[in-house]
mmCIF file of C-alpha atoms and ligand atoms in Angstrom:
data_model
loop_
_atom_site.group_PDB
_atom_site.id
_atom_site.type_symbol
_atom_site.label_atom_id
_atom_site.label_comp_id
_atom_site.label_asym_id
_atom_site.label_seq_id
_atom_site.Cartn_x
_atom_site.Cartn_y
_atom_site.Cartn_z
ATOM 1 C CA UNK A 654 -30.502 -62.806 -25.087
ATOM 2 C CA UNK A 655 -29.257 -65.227 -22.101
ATOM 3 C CA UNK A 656 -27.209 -63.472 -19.401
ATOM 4 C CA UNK A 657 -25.688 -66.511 -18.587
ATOM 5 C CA UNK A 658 -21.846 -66.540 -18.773
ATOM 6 C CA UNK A 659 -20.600 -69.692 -18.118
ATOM 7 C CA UNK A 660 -16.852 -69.320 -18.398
ATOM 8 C CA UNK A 661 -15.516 -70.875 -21.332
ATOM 9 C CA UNK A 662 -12.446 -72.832 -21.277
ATOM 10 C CA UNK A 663 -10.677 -74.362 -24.327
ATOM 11 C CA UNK A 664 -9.521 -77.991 -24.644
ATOM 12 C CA UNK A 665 -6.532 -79.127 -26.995
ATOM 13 C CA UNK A 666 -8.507 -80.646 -30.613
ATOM 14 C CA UNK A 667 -7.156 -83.097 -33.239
ATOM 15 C CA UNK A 668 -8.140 -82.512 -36.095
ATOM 16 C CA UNK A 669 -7.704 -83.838 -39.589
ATOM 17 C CA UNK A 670 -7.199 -81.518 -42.843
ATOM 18 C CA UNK A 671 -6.708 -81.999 -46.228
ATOM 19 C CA UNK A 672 -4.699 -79.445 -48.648
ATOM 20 C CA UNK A 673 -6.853 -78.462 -51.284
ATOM 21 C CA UNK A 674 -4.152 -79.294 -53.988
ATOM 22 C CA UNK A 675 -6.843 -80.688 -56.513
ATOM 23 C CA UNK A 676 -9.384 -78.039 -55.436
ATOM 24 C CA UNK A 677 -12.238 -77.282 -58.395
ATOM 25 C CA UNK A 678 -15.708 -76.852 -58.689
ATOM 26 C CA UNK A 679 -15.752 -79.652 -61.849
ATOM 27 C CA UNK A 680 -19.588 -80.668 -61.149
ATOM 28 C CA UNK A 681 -21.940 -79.565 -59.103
ATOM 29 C CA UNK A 682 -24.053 -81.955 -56.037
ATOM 30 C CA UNK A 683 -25.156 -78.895 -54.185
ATOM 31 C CA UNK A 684 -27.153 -75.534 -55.132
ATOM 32 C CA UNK A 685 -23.484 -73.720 -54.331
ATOM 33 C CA UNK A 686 -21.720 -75.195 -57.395
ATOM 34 C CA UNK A 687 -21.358 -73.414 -60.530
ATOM 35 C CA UNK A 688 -18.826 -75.021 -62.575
ATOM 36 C CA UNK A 689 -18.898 -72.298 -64.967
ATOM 37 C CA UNK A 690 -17.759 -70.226 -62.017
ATOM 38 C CA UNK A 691 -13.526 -69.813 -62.290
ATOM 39 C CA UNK A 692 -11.850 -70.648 -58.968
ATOM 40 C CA UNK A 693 -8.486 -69.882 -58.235
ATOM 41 C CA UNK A 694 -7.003 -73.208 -56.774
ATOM 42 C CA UNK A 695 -3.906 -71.138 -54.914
ATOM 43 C CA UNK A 696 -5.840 -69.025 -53.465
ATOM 44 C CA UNK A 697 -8.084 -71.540 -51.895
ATOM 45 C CA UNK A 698 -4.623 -72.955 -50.501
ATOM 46 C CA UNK A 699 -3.804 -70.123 -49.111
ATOM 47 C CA UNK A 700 -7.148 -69.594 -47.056
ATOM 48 C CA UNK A 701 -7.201 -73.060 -46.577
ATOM 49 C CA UNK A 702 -3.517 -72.491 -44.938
ATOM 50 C CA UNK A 703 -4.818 -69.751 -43.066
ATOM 51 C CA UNK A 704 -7.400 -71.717 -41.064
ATOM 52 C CA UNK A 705 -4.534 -74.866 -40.617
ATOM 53 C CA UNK A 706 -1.976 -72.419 -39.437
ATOM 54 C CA UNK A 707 -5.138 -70.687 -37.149
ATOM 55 C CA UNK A 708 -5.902 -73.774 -35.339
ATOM 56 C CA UNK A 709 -1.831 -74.565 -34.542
ATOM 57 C CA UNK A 710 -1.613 -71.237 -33.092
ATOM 58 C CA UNK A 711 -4.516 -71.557 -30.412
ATOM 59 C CA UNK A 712 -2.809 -74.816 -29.839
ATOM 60 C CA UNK A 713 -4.323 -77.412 -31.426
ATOM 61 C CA UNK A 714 -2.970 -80.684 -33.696
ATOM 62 C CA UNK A 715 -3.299 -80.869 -36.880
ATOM 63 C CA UNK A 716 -2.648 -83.735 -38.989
ATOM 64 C CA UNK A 717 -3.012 -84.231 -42.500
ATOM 65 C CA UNK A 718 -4.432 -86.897 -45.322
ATOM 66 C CA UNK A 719 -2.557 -86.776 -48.785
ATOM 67 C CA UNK A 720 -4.575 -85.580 -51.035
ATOM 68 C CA UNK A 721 -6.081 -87.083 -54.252
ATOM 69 C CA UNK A 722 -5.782 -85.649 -57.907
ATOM 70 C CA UNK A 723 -9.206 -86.026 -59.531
ATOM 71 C CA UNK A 724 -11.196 -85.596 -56.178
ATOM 72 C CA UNK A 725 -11.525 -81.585 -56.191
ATOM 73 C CA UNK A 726 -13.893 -81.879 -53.066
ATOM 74 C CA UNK A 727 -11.504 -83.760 -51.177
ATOM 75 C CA UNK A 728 -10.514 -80.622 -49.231
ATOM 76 C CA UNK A 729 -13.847 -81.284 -47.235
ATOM 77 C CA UNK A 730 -12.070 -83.676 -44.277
ATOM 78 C CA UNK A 731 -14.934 -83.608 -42.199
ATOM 79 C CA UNK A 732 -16.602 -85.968 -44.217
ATOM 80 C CA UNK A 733 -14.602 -88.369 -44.391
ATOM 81 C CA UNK A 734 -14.737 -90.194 -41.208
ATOM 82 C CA UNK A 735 -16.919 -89.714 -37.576
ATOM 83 C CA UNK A 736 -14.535 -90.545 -34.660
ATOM 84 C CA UNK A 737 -15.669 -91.101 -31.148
ATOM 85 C CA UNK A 738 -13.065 -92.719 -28.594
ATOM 86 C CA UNK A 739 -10.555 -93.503 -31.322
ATOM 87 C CA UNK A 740 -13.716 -95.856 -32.970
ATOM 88 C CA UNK A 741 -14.087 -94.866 -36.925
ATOM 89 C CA UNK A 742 -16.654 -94.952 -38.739
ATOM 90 C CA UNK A 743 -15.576 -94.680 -42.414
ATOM 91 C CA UNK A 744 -18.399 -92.421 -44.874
ATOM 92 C CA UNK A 745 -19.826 -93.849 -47.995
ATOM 93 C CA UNK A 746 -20.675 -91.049 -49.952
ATOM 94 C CA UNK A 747 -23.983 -90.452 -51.570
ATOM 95 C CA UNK A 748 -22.595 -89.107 -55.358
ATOM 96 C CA UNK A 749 -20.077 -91.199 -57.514
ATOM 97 C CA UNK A 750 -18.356 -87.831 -58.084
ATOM 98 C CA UNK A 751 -16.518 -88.656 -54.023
ATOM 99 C CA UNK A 752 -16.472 -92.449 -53.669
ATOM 100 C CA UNK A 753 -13.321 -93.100 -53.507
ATOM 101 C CA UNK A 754 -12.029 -90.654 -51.088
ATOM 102 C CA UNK A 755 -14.012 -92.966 -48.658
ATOM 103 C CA UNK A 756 -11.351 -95.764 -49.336
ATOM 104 C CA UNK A 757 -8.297 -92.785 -48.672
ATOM 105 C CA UNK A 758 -9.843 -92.066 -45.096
ATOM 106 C CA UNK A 759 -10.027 -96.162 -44.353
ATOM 107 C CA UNK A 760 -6.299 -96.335 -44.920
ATOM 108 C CA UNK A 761 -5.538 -93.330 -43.103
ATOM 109 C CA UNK A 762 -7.035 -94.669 -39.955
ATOM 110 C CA UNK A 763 -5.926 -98.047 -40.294
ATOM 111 C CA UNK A 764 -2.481 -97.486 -40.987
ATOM 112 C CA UNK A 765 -2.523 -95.169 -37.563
ATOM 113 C CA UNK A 766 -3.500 -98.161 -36.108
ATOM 114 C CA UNK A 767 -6.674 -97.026 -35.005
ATOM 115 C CA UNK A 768 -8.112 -100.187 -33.433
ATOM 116 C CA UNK A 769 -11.930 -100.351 -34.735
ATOM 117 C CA UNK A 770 -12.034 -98.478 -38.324
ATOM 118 C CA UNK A 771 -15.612 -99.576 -39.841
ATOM 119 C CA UNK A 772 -16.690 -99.493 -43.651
ATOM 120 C CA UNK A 773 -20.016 -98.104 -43.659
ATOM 121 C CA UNK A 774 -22.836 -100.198 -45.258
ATOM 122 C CA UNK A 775 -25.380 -97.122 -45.364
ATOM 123 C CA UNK A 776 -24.472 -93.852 -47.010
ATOM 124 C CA UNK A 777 -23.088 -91.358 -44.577
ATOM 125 C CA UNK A 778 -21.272 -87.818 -45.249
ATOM 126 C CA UNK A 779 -19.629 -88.292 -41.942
ATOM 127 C CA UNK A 780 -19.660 -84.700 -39.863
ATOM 128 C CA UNK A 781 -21.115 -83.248 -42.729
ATOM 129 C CA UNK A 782 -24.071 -85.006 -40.977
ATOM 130 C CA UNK A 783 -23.131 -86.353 -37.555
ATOM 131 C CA UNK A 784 -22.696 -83.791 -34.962
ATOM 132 C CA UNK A 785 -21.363 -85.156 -31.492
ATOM 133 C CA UNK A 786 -22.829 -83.241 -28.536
ATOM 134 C CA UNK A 787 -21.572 -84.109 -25.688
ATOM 135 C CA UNK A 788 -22.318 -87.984 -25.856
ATOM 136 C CA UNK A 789 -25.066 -87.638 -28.093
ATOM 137 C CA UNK A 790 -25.054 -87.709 -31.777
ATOM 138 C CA UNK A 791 -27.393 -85.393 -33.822
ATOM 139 C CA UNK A 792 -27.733 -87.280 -36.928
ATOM 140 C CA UNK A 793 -28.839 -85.435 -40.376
ATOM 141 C CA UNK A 794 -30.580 -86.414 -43.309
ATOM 142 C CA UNK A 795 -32.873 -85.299 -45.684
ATOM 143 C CA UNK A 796 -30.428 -85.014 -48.667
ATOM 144 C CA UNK A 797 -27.209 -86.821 -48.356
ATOM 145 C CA UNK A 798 -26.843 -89.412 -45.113
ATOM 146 C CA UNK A 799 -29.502 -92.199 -45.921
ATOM 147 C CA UNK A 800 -31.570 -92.617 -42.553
ATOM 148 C CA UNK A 801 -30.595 -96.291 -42.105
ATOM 149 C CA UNK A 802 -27.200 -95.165 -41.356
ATOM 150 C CA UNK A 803 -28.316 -93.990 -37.909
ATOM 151 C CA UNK A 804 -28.846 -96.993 -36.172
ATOM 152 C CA UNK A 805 -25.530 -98.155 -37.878
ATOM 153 C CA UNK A 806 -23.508 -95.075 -36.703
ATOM 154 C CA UNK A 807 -25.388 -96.209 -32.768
ATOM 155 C CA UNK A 808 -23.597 -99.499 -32.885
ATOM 156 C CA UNK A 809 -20.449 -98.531 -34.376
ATOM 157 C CA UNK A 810 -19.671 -96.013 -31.833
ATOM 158 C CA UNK A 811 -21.694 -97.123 -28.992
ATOM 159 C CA UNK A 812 -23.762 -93.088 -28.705
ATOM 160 C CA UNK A 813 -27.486 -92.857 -28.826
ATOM 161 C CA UNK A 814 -28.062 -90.828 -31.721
ATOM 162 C CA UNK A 815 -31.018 -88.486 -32.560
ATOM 163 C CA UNK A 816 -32.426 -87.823 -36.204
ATOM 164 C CA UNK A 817 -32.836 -84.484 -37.432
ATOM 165 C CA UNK A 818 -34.527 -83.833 -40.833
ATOM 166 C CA UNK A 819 -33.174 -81.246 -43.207
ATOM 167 C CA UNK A 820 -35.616 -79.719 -45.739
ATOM 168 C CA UNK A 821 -33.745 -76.585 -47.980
ATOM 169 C CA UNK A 822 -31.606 -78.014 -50.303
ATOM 170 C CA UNK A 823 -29.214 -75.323 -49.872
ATOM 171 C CA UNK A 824 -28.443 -76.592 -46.353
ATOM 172 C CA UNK A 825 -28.136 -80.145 -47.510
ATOM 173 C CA UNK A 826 -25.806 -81.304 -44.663
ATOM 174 C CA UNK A 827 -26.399 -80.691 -41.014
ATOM 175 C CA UNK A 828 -23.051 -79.161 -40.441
ATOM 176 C CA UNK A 829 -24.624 -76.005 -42.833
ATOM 177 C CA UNK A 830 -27.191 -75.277 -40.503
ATOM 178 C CA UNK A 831 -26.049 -76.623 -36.888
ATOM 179 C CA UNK A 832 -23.184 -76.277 -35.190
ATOM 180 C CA UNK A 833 -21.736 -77.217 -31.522
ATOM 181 C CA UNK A 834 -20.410 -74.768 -28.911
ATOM 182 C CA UNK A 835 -20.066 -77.380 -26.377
ATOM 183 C CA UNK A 836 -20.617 -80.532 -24.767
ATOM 184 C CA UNK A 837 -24.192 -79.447 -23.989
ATOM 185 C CA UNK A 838 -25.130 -76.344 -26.354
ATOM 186 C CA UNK A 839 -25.139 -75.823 -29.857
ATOM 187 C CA UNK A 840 -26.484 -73.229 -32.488
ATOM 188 C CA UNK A 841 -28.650 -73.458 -35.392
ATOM 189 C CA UNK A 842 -30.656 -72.215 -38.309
ATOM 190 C CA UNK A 843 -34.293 -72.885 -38.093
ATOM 191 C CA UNK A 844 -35.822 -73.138 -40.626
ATOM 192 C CA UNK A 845 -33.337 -75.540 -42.580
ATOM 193 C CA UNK A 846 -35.201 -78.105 -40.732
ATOM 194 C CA UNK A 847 -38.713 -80.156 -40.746
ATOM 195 C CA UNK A 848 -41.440 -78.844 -37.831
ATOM 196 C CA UNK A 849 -40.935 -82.546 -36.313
ATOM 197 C CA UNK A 850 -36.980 -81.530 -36.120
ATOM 198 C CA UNK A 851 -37.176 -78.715 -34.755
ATOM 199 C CA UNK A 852 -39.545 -79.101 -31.469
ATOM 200 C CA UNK A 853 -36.748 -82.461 -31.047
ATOM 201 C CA UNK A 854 -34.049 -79.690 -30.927
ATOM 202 C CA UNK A 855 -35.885 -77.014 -29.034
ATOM 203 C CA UNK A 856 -36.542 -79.549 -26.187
ATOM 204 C CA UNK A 857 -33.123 -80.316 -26.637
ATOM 205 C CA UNK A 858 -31.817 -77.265 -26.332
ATOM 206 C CA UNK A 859 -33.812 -74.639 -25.337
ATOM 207 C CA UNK A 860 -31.059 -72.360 -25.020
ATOM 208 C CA UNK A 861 -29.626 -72.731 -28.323
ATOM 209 C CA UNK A 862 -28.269 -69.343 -30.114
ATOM 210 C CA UNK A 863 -31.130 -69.083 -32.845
ATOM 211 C CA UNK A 864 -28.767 -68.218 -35.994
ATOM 212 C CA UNK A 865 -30.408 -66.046 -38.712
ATOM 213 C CA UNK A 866 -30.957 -66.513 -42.384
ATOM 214 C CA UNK A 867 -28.304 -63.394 -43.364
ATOM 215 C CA UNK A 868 -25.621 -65.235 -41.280
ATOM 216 C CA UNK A 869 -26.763 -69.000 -42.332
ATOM 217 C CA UNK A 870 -26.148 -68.193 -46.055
ATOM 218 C CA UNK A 871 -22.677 -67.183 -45.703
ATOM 219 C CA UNK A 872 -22.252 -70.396 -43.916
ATOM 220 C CA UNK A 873 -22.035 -68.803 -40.347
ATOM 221 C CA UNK A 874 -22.822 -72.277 -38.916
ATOM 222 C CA UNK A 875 -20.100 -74.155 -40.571
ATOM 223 C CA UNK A 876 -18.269 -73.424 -37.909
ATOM 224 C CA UNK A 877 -15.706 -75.562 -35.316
ATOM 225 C CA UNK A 878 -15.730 -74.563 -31.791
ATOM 226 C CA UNK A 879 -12.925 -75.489 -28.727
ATOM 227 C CA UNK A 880 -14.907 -74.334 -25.897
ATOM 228 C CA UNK A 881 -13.750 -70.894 -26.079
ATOM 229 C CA UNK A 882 -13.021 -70.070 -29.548
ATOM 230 C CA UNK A 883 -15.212 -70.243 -32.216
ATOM 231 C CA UNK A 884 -13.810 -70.565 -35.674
ATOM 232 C CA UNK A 885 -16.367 -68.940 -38.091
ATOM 233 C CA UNK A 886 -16.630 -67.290 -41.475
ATOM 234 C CA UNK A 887 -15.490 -63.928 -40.939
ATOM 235 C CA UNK A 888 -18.530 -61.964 -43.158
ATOM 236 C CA UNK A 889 -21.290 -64.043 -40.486
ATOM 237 C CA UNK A 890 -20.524 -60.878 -38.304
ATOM 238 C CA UNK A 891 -24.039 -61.070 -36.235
ATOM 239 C CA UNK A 892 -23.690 -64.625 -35.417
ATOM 240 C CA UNK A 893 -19.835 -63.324 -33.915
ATOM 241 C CA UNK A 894 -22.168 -60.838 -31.607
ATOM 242 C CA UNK A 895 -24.241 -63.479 -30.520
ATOM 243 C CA UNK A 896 -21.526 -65.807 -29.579
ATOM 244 C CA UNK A 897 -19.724 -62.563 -27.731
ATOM 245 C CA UNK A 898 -22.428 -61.811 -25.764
ATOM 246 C CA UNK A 899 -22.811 -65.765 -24.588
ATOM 247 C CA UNK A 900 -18.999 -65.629 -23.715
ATOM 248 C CA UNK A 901 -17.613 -67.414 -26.324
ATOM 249 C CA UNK A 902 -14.556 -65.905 -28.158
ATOM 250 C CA UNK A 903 -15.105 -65.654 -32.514
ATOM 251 C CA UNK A 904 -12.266 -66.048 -34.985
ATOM 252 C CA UNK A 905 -13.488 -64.928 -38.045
ATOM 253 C CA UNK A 906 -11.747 -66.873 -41.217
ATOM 254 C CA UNK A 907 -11.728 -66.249 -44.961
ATOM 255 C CA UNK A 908 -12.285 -69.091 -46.984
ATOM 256 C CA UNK A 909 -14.557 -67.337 -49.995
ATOM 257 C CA UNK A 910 -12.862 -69.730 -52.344
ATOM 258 C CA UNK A 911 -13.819 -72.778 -50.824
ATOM 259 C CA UNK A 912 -17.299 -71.696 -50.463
ATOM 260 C CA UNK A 913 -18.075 -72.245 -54.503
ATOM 261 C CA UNK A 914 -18.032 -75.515 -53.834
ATOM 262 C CA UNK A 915 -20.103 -75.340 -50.760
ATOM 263 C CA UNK A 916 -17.890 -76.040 -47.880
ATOM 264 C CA UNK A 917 -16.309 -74.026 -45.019
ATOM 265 C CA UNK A 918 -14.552 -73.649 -41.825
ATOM 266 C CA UNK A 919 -16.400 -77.211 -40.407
ATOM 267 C CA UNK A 920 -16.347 -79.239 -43.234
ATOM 268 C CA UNK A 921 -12.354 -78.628 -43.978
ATOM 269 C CA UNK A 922 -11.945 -80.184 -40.500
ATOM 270 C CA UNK A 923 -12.469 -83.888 -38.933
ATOM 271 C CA UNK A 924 -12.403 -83.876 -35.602
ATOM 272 C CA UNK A 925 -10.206 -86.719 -34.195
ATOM 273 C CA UNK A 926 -11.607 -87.697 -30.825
ATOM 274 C CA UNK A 927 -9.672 -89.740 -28.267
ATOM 275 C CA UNK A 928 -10.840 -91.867 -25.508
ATOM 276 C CA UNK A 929 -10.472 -90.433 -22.042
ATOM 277 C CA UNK A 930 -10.940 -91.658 -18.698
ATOM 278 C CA UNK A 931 -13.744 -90.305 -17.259
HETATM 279 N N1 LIG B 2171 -18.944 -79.919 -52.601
HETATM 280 C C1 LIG B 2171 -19.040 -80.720 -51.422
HETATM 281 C C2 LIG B 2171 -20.275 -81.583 -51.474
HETATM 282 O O1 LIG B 2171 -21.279 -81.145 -51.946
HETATM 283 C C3 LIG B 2171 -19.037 -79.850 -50.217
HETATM 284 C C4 LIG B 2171 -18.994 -80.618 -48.937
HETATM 285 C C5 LIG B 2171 -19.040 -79.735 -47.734
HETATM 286 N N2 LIG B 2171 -18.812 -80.457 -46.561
HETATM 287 C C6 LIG B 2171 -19.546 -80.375 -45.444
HETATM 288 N N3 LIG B 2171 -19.127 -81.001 -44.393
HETATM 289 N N4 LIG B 2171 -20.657 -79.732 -45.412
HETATM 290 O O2 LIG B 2171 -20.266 -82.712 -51.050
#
């Protein structure tokens, strides 16, 4: 393991969070649903609540998008938009089943008057997909964001971006099986990705925390980071050593009920990214 401690230091986020009011598992678009499976709607508020009151107490903002009866997976903000310097990139979602919460992110943007809010014309899951490292973007697909999109995502937000190919269904969104630590490191799970992939992200990153399978399947690297603190789920306990040893701080979270639909800590959070001078 690295000896390098860099010290860590924590910027103020925005984010973006949606209550999980109209929280099921009604159908299922990923191996995790099992809509025979009960789930207890308050109690997925409740964890949900946990994380949103989590992220106010380190210091960040939180804002919020109303909710939409009849779009259970709703709760899942982070694919609803990518923003980069206050530009938007709207998703366009790959199953009927969450089409129209595309529209309900559009009009969230553009009634903040965010100046540039683009419709998408490929199919993109937003973060669920599109990483931003620094000022790069990593750029999934495989299952959900159509590959087209990446060139479109380039001009929309003016990053160079760099495909990555997913190949186990069960890690059908990049933000399943990478996640970023900081402007230039990130973690991920190996072997969720192609052999082409993962050379691109080794000479990327050759110091990247390798995460392993028992922590990947509990959804270890759905995970948001500030610099310092890294917000995880709390049973990915040997992924939490990892990131101690490399000086980052872990917050473990509960959010077992939002996990029967496939989502965690990342995808219940959009990260709202302003411009700054340089
Ligand atoms: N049930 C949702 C779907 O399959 C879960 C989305 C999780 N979001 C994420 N950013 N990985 O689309």
């Amino acid at each position: 393991m690295s000896q390098s401690q860099a010290p860590r230091k924590a910027t103020p986020r925005h984010y973006l969070m949606c209550r999980p009011t109209f929280f099921d598992v009604t159908y299922a678009i990923n191996p995790w649903m099992n809509p025979e499976k009960p789930v207890d709607t308050d109690l997925a508020i409740e964890q949900w609540d946990g994380l949103r009151r989590l992220y106010l107490e380190y210091g960040h903002t939180v804002d919020l998008i109303d909710p939409v009866e009849g779009l259970p997976d709703m709760v899942f903000s982070a694919n609803g938009a990518t923003v980069v310097d206050d530009r938007v990139l709207v998703a366009r979602f790959h199953h009927a089943e969450r089409a129209a919460e595309a529209p309900a992110y559009h009009e969230w943007f553009t009634r903040r008057g965010y100046p540039e809010v683009h419709s998408a014309e490929y199919v993109n899951e937003a973060e669920g997909d599109y990483m931003v490292v620094g000022d790069t973007i990593l750029a999934g697909t495989g299952f959900r964001t159509d590959p087209r999109a990446h060139a479109e995502l380039e001009k929309a937000l003016g990053l160079p971006v760099v495909t990555l190919n997913l190949v186990d269904p069960r890690y059908y969104h990049l933000d399943t099986a990478l996640a970023v630590l900081s402007d230039t490191e990130v973690m991920y799970y190996p072997a969720a990705f192609s052999p082409e992939s993962l050379a691109t992200l080794r000479e990327l990153y050759p110091d990247a925390i390798p995460v392993d399978e028992e922590d990947a399947e509990v959804f270890g690297l759905n995970a948001v980071s500030d610099g310092l603190r890294v917000f995880l789920p709390e049973t990915a306990t040997g992924l939490a050593a990892q990131l101690r040893s490399r000086g980052f701080e872990p917050v473990g979270v509960d959010l077992s009920e939002l996990l029967k639909a496939g989502g965690s800590v990342k995808c219940c959070t959009l990260e709202i990214r302003h411009w700054t001078a340089a």
